[in-house]
PDB file of C-alpha atoms in Angstrom:
ATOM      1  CA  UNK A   3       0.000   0.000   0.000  1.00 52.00           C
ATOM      2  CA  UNK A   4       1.344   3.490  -0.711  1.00 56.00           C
ATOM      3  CA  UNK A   5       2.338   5.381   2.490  1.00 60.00           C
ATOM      4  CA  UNK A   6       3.324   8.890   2.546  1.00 60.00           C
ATOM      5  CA  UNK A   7       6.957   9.741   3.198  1.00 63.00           C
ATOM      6  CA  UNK A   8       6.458  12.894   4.230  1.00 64.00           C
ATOM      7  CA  UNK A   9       7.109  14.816   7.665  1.00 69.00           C
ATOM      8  CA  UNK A  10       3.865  15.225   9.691  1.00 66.00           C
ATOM      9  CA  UNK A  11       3.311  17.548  12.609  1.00 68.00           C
ATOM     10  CA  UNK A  12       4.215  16.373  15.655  1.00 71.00           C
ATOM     11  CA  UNK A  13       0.583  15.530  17.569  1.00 66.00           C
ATOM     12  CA  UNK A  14       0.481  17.238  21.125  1.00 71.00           C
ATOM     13  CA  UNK A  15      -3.064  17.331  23.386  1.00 70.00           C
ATOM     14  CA  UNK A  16      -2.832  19.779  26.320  1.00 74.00           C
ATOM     15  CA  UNK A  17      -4.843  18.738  29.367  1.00 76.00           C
ATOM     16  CA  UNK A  18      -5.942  21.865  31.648  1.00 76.00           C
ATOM     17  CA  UNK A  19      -7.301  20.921  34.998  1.00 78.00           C
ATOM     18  CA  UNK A  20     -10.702  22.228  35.810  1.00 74.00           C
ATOM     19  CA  UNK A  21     -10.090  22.693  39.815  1.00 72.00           C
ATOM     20  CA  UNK A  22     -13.613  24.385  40.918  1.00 73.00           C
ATOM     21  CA  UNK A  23     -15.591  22.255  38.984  1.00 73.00           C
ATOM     22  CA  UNK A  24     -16.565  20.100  42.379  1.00 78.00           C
ATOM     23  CA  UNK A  25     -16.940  16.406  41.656  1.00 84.00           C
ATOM     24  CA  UNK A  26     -17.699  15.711  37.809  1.00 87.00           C
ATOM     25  CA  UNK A  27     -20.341  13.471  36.681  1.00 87.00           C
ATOM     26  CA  UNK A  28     -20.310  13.792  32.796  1.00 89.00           C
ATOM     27  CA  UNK A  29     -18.990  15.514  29.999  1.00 91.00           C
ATOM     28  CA  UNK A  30     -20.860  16.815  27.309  1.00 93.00           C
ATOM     29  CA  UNK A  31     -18.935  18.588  24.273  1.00 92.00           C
ATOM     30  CA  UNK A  32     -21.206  20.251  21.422  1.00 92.00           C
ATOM     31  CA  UNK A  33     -21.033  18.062  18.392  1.00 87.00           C
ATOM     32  CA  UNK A  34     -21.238  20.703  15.521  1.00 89.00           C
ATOM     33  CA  UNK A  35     -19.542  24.129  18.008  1.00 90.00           C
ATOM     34  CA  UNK A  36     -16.022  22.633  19.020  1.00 87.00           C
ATOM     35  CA  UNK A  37     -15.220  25.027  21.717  1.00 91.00           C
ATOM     36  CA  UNK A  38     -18.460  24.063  23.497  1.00 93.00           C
ATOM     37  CA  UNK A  39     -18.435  21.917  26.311  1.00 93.00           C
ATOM     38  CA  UNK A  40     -21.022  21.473  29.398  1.00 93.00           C
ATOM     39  CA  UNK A  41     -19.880  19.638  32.475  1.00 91.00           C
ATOM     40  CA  UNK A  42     -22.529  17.931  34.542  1.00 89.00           C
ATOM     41  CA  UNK A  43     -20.982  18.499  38.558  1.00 86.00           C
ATOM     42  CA  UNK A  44     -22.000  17.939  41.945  1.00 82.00           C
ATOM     43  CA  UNK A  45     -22.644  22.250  41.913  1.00 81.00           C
ATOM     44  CA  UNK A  46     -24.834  21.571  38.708  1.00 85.00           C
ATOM     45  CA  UNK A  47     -24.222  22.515  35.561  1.00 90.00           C
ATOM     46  CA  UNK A  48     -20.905  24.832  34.027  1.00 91.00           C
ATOM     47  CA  UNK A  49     -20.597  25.655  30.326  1.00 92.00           C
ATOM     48  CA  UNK A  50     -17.644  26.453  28.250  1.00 93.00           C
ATOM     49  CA  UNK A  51     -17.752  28.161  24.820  1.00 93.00           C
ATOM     50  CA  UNK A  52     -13.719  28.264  24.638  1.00 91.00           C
ATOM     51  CA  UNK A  53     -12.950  24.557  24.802  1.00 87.00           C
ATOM     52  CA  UNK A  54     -12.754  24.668  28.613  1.00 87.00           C
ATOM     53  CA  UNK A  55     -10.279  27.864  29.324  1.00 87.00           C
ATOM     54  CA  UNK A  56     -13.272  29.239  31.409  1.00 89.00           C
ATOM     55  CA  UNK A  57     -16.377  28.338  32.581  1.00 89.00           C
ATOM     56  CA  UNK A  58     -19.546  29.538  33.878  1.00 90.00           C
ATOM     57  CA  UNK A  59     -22.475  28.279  35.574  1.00 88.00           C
ATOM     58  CA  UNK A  60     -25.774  27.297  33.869  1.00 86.00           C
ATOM     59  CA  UNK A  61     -28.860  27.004  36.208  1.00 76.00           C
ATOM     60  CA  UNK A  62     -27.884  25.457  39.790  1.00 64.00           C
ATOM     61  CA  UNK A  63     -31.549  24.269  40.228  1.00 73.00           C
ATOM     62  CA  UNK A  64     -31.901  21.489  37.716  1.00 80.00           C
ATOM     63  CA  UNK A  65     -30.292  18.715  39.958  1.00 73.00           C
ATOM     64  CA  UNK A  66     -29.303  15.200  38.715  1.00 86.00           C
ATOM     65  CA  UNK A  67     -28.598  15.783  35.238  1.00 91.00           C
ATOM     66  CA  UNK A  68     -28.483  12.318  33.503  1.00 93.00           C
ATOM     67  CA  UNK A  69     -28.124  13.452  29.842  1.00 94.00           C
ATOM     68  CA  UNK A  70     -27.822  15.802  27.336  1.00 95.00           C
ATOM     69  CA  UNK A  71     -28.821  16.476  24.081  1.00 96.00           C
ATOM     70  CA  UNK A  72     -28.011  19.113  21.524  1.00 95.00           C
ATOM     71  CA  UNK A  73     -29.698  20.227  18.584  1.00 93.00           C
ATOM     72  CA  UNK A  74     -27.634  20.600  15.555  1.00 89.00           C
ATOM     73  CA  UNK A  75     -30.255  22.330  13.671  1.00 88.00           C
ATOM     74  CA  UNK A  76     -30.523  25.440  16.595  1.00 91.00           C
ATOM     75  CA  UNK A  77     -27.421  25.298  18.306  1.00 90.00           C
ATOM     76  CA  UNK A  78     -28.480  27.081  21.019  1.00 92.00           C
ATOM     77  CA  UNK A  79     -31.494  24.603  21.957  1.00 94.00           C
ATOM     78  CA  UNK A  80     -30.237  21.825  24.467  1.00 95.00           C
ATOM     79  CA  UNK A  81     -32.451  19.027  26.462  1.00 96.00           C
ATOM     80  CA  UNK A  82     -31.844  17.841  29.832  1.00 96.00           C
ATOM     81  CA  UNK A  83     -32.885  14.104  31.185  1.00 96.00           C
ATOM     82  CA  UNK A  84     -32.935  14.127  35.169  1.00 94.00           C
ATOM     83  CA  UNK A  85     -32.711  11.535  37.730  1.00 93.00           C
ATOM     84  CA  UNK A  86     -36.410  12.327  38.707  1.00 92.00           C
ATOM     85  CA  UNK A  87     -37.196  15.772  37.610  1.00 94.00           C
ATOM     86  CA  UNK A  88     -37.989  14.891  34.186  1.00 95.00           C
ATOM     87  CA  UNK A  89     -37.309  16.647  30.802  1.00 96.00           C
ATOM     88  CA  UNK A  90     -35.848  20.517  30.335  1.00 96.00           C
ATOM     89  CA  UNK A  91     -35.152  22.634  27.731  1.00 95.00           C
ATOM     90  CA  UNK A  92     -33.086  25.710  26.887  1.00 94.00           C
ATOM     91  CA  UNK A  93     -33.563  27.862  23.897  1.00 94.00           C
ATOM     92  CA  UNK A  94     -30.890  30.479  24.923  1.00 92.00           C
ATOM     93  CA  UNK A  95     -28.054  28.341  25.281  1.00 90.00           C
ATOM     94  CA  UNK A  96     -28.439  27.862  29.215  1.00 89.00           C
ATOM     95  CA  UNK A  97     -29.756  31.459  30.333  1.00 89.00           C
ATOM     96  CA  UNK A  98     -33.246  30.021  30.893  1.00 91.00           C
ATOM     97  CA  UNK A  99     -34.856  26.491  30.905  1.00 93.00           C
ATOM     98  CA  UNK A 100     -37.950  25.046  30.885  1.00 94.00           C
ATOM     99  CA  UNK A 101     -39.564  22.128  32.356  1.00 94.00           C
ATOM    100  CA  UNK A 102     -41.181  20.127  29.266  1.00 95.00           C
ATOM    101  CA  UNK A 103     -41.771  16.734  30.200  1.00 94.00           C
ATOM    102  CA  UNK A 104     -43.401  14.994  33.115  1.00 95.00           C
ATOM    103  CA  UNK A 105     -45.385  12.041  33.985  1.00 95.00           C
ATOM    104  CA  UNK A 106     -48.421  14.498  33.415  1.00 94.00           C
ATOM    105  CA  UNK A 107     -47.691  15.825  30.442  1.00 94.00           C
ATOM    106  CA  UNK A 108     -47.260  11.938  29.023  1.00 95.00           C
ATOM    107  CA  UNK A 109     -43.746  10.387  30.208  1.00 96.00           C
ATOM    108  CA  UNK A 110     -43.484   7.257  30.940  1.00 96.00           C
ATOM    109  CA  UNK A 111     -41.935   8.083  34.010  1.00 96.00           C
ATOM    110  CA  UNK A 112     -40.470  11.774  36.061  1.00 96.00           C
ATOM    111  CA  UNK A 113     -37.242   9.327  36.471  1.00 97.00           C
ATOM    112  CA  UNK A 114     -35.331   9.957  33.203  1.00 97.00           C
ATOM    113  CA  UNK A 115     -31.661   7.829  32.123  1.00 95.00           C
ATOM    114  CA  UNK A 116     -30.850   9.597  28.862  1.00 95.00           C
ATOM    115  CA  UNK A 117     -32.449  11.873  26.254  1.00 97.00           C
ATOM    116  CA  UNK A 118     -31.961  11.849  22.192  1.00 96.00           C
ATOM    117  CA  UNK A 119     -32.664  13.727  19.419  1.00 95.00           C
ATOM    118  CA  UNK A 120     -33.909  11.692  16.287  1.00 94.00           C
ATOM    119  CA  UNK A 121     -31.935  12.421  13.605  1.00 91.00           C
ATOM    120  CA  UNK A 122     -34.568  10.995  10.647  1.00 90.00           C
ATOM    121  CA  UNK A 123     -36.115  14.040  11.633  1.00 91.00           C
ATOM    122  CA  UNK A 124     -34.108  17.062   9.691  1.00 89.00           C
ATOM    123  CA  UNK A 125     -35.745  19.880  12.014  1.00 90.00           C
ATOM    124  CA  UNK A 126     -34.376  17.821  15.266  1.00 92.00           C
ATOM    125  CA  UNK A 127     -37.674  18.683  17.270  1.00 93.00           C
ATOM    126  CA  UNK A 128     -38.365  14.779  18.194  1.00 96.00           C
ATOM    127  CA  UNK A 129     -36.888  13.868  21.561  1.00 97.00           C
ATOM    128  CA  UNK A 130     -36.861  10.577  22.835  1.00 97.00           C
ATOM    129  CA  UNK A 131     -36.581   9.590  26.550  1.00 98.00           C
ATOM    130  CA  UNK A 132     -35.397   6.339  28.074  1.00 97.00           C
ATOM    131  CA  UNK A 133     -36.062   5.190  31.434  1.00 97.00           C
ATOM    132  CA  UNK A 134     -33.697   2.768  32.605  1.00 95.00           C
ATOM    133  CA  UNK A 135     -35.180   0.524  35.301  1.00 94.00           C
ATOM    134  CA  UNK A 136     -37.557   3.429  36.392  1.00 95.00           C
ATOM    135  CA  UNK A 137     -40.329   2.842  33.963  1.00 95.00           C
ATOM    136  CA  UNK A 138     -40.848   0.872  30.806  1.00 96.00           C
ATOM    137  CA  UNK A 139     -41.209   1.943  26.749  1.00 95.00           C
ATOM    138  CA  UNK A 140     -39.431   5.260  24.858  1.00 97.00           C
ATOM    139  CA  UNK A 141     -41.054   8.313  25.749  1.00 97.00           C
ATOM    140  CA  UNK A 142     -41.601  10.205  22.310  1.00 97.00           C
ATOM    141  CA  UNK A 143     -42.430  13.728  21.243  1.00 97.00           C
ATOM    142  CA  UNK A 144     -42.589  15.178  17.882  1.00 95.00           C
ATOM    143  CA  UNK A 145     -42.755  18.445  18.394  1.00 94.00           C
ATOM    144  CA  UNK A 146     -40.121  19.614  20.958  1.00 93.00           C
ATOM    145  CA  UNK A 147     -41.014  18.795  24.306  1.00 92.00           C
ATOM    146  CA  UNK A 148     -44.982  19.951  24.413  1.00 91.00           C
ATOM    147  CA  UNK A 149     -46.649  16.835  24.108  1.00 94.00           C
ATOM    148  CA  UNK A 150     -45.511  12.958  24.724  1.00 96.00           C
ATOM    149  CA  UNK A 151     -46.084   9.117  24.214  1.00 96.00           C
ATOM    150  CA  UNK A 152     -44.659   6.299  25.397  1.00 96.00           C
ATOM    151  CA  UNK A 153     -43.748   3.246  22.778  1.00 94.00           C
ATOM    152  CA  UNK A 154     -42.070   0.305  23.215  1.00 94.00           C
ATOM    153  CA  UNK A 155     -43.398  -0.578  26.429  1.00 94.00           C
ATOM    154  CA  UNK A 156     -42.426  -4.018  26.305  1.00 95.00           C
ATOM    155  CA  UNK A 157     -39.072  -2.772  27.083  1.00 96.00           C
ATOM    156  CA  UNK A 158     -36.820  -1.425  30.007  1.00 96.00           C
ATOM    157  CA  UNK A 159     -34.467   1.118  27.730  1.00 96.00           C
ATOM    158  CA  UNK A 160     -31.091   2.392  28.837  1.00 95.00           C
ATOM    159  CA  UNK A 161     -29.777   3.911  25.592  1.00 94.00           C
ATOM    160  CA  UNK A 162     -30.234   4.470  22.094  1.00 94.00           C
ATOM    161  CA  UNK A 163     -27.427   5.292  19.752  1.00 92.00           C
ATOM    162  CA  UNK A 164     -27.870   6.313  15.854  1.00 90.00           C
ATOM    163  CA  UNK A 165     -25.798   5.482  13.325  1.00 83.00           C
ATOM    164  CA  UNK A 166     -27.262   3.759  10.035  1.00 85.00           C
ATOM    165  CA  UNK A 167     -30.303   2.498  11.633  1.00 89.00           C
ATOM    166  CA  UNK A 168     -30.514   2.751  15.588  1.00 92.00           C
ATOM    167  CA  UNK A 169     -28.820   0.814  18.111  1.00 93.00           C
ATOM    168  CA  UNK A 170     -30.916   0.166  21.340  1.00 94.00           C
ATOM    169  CA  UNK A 171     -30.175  -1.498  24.625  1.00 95.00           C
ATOM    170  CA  UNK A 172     -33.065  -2.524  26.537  1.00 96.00           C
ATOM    171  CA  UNK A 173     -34.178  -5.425  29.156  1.00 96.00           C
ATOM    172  CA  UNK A 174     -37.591  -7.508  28.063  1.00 95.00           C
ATOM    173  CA  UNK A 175     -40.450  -6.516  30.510  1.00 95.00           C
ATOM    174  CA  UNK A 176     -40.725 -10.792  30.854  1.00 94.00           C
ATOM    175  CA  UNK A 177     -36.550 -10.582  31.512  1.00 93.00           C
ATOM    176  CA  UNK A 178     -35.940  -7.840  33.381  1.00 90.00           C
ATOM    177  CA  UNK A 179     -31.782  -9.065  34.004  1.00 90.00           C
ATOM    178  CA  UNK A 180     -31.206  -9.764  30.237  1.00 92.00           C
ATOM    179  CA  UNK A 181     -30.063  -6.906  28.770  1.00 93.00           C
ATOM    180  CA  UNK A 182     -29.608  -6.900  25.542  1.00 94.00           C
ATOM    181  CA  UNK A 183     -28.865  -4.702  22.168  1.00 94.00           C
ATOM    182  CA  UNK A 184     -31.303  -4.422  19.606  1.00 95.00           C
ATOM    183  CA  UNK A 185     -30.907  -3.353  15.958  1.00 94.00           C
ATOM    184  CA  UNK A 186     -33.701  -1.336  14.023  1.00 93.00           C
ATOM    185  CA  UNK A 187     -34.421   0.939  10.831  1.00 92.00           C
ATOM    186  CA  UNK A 188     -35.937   3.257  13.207  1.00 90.00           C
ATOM    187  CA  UNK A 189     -36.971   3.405  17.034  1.00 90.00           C
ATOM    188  CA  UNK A 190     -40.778   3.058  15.425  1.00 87.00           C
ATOM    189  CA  UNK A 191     -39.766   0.008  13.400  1.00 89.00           C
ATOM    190  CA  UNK A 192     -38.869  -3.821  14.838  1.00 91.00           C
ATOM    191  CA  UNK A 193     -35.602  -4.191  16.486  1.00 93.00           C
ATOM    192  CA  UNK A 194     -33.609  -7.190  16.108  1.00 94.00           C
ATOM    193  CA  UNK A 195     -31.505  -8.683  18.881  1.00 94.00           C
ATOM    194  CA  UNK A 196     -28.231  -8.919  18.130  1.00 92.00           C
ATOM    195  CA  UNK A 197     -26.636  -9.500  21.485  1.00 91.00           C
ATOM    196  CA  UNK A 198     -28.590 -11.008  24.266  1.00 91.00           C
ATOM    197  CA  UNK A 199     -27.246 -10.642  28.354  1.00 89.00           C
ATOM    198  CA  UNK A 200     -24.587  -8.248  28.156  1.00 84.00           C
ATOM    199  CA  UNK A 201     -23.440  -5.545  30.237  1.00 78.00           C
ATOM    200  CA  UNK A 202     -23.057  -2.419  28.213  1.00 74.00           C
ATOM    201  CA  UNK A 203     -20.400  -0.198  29.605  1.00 72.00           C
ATOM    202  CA  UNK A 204     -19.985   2.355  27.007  1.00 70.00           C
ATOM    203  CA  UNK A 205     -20.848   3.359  23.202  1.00 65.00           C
ATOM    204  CA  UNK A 206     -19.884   5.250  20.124  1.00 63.00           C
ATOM    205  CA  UNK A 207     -20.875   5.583  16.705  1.00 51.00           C
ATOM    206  CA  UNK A 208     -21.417   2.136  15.574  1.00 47.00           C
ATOM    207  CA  UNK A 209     -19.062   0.767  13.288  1.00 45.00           C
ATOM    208  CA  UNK A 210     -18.571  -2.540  11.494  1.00 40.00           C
ATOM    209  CA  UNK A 211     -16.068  -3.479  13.775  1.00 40.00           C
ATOM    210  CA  UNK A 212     -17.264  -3.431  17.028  1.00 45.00           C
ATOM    211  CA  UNK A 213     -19.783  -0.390  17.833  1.00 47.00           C
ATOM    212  CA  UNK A 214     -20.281  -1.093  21.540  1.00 48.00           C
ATOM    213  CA  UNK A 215     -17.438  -1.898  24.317  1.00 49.00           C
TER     214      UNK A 215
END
């Protein structure tokens, strides 16, 4: 195979230690604005738009943040799962939020394990929320938060990952222990099992190789 003789820059990454961030729970970088980062701490929530040289605080009253998800088609609009608070949403990029979904407003559950954008849908407005062990099925909404449905309620769901199709890992209502990942066109469609009792400990973009660790 041909292979480039040529001299290449010499690859460096600089770590900078974040000391008053308090005990970190998650990182959450912006996948279309690269200097855009929100940490998820034990003092709530801290944004950086300059790839972590400063940082800020977002609003210390959401507590238990258990996902994130950013829009790429707004950049500034951002949902938050909670431990038990449900869904929020910020249209300004973090200076206000909004609580828009709870049990009463149609999720499956107030007890929220991760929240995703669809990306079939070009206008990124419908969000999907997964419950974990809390509650069973997807909680859906089309049209950015204001109304919700639950589907797949056969299923405990944990994650959902996109990537030519949709990856899901979920436990079977009848096998609560098994978890297992699922393959499908679409969350809507049927999923396929492709692995059956593992324990997931991570996940990227799939790939042919080997899309989950």
């Amino acid at each position: 195979l041909f292979r480039h003789k040529g001299n290449y820059q010499k690859f460096q990454i600089n770590w900078r230690a974040v000391s008053d961030a308090g005990r970190v729970d998650a990182v959450y970088p912006h996948p279309l604005l690269p200097g855009r980062i929100v940490l998820a701490t034990s003092d709530g929530l801290k944004l950086s738009e300059d790839s972590g040289v400063s940082w800020k605080p977002m609003r210390a009253d959401i507590d238990s943040v258990t996902g994130i998800a950013f829009s790429p088609y707004e950049t500034d609009h951002v949902y938050l799962a909670t431990e038990d608070d449900g869904v929020w949403r910020t249209i300004d990029n973090g200076k206000t939020f909004e609580q828009v979904g709870t049990k009463e407003s149609g999720l499956a559950t107030d007890e929220v394990a991760g929240v995703f954008l669809d990306p079939s849908d070009r206008e990124f407005r419908t969000v999907l929320a997964v419950h974990g062990e809390a509650g069973t099925g997807i909680s859906r909404s089309s049209d950015g938060g204001e109304t919700w449905q639950v589907t797949a309620a056969d299923y405990h769901v944990f994650s959902i990952q996109f990537g030519n199709g949709v990856f899901v890992v979920a436990a079977p209502v009848k096998e609560p222990d098994f978890r297992c990942i699922y393959y499908g066109t679409a969350v809507s469609d049927y999923w396929y099992q492709l692995l059956r009792d593992v324990q997931i400990t991570g996940h990227g973009l799939p790939s042919l190789a080997a899309p989950f660790a």
